[in-house]
Coordinates of C-alpha atoms in Angstrom, one line a residue:
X1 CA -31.4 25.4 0.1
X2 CA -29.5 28.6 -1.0
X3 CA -27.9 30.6 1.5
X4 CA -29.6 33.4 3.2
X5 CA -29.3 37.0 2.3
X6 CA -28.9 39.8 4.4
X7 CA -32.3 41.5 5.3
X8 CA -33.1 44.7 4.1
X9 CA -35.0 47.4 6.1
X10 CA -38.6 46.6 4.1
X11 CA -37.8 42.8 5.0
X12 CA -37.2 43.6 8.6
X13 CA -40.6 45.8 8.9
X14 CA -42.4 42.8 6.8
X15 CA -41.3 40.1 9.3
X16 CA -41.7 42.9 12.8
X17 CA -45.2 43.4 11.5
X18 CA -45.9 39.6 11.1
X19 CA -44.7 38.7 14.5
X20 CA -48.1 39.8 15.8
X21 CA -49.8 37.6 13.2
X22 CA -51.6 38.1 10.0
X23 CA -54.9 40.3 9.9
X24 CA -58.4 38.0 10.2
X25 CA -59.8 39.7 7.4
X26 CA -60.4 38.7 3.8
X27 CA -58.0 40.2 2.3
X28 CA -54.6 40.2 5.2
X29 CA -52.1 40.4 2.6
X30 CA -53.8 43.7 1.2
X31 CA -54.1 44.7 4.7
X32 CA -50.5 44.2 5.9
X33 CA -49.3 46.1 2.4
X34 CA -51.1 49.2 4.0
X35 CA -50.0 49.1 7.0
X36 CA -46.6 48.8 5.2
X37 CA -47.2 51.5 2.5
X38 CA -46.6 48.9 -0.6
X39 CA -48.3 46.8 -2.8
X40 CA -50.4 43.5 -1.6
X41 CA -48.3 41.9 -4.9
X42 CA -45.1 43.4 -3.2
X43 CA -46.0 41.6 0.2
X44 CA -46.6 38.4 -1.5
X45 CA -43.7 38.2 -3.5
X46 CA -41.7 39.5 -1.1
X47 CA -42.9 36.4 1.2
X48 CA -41.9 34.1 -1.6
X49 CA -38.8 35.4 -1.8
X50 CA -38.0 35.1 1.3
X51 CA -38.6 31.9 2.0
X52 CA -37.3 30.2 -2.0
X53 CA -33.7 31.4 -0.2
X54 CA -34.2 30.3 3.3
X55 CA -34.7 33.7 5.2
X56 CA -38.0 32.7 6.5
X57 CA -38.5 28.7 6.7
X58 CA -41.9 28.3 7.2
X59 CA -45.3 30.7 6.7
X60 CA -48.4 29.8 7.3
X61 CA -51.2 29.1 9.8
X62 CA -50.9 27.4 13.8
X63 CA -54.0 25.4 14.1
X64 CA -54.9 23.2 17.3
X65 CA -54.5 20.4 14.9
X66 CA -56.8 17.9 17.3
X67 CA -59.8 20.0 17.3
X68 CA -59.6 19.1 13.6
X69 CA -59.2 15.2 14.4
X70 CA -55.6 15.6 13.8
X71 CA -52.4 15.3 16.2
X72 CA -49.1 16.7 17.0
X73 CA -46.2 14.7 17.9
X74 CA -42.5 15.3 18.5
X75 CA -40.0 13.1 16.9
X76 CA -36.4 12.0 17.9
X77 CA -33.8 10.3 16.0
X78 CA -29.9 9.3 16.8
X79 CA -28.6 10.1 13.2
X80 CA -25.1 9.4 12.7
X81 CA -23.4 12.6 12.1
X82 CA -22.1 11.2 8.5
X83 CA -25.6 11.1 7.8
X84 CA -27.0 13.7 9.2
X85 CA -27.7 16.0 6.3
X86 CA -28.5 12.7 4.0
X87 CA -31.3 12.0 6.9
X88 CA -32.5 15.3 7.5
X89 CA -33.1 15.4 4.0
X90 CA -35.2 12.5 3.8
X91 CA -37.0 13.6 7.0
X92 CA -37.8 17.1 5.8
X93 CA -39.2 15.7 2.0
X94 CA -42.5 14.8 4.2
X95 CA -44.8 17.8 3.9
X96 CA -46.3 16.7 7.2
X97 CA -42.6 18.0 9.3
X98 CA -43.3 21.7 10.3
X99 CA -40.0 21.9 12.4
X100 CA -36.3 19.9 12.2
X101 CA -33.8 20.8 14.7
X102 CA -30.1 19.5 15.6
X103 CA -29.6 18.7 18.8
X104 CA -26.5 18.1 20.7
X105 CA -27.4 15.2 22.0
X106 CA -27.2 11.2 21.7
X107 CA -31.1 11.8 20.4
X108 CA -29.2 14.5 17.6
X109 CA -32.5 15.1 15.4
X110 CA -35.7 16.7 17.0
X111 CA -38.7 17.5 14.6
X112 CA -42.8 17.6 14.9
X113 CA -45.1 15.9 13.1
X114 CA -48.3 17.2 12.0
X115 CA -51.2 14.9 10.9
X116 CA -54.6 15.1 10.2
X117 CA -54.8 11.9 12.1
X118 CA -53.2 9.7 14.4
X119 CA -53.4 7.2 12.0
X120 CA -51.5 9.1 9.7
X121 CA -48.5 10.1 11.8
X122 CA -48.0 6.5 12.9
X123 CA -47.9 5.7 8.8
X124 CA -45.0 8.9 8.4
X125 CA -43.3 7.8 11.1
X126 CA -43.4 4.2 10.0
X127 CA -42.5 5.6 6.4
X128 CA -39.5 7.5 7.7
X129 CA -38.2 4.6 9.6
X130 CA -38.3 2.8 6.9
X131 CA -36.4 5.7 4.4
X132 CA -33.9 6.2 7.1
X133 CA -33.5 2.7 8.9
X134 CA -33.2 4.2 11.8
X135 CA -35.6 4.1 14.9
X136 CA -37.5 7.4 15.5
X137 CA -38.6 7.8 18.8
X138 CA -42.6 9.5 19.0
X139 CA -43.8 11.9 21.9
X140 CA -47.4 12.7 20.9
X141 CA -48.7 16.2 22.7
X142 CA -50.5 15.6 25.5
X143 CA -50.7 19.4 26.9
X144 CA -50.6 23.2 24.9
X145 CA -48.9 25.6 26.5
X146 CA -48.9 29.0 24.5
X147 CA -45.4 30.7 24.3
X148 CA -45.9 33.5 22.5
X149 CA -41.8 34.4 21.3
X150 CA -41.3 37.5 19.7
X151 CA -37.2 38.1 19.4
X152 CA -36.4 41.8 18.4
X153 CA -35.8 42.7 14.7
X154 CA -33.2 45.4 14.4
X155 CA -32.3 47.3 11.6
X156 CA -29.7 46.0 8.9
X157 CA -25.9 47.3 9.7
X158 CA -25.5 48.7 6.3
X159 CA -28.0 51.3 5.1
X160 CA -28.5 49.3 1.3
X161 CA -31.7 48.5 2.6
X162 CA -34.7 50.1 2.0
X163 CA -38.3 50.5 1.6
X164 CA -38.3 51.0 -2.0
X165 CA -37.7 47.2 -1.9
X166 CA -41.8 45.9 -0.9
X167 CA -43.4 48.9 -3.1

């Protein structure tokens, strides 16, 4: 994955604004461009952009996966730290692994599963111990707690940023 840039002021206002989420309607991306004062094209390839080089990791909806006859589980894994990036590689190929975090800790690799069955995360974790050979360790949800995090976005140190850049 290519290194992150730095953010820019329009990038900063694009991720602020979706902090609080995207807009229920039919068209959110059109509606967060006006709220923004830019294009919806600008929005969307600014999205792209972001995450092809790594700024943003992951967009896209939270669903309560079991009201859909899916499930959630949380993964661990001792990787040896020679193969830790080999591993987390193989790990994050599966499409079903929203999150991958290192740990400092014997258990080193932490990452969720997301399934549209139970059926189906016992076959990617299966499939990943297989990849790997190494043991993964599965702690299905068994109660949602809602966190909502919002961390403050501050402006770039360097005034090369803009909002020329989303319109």
């Amino acid at each position: 994955m290519p290194r992150p840039e730095p953010l820019n002021t329009a990038d900063l206002q694009l991720i602020a604004r979706l902090h609080g989420g995207l807009p229920l309607s039919d068209r959110p991306f059109a509606d967060l461009a006006q709220d923004l004062g830019c294009s919806e094209s600008a929005v969307i390839e600014r999205l792209r952009h972001l995450l092809a080089h790594g700024v943003l990791t992951r967009f896209g909806p939270l669903f309560q996966i079991e009201r859909a006859g899916g499930r959630f589980v949380l993964a661990a894994m001792a990787v040896p730290e020679a193969r830790f990036e080999a591993v987390a590689q193989q790990v994050n190929a599966h499409p079903e692994v929203a999150h991958n975090y290192r740990r400092e800790h014997r258990l080193n690799m932490w990452f969720v599963l997301a399934a549209e069955s139970a059926a189906a995360v016992d076959g990617v974790l299966a499939t990943i111990e297989r990849e790997t050979g190494l043991p993964v360790l599965a702690f299905p949800k068994q109660r949602e707690f809602f966190v909502e995090l919002r961390l403050p976005i501050t402006a770039p140190a360097s005034p090369a940023g803009g909002l020329h850049a989303l319109v």
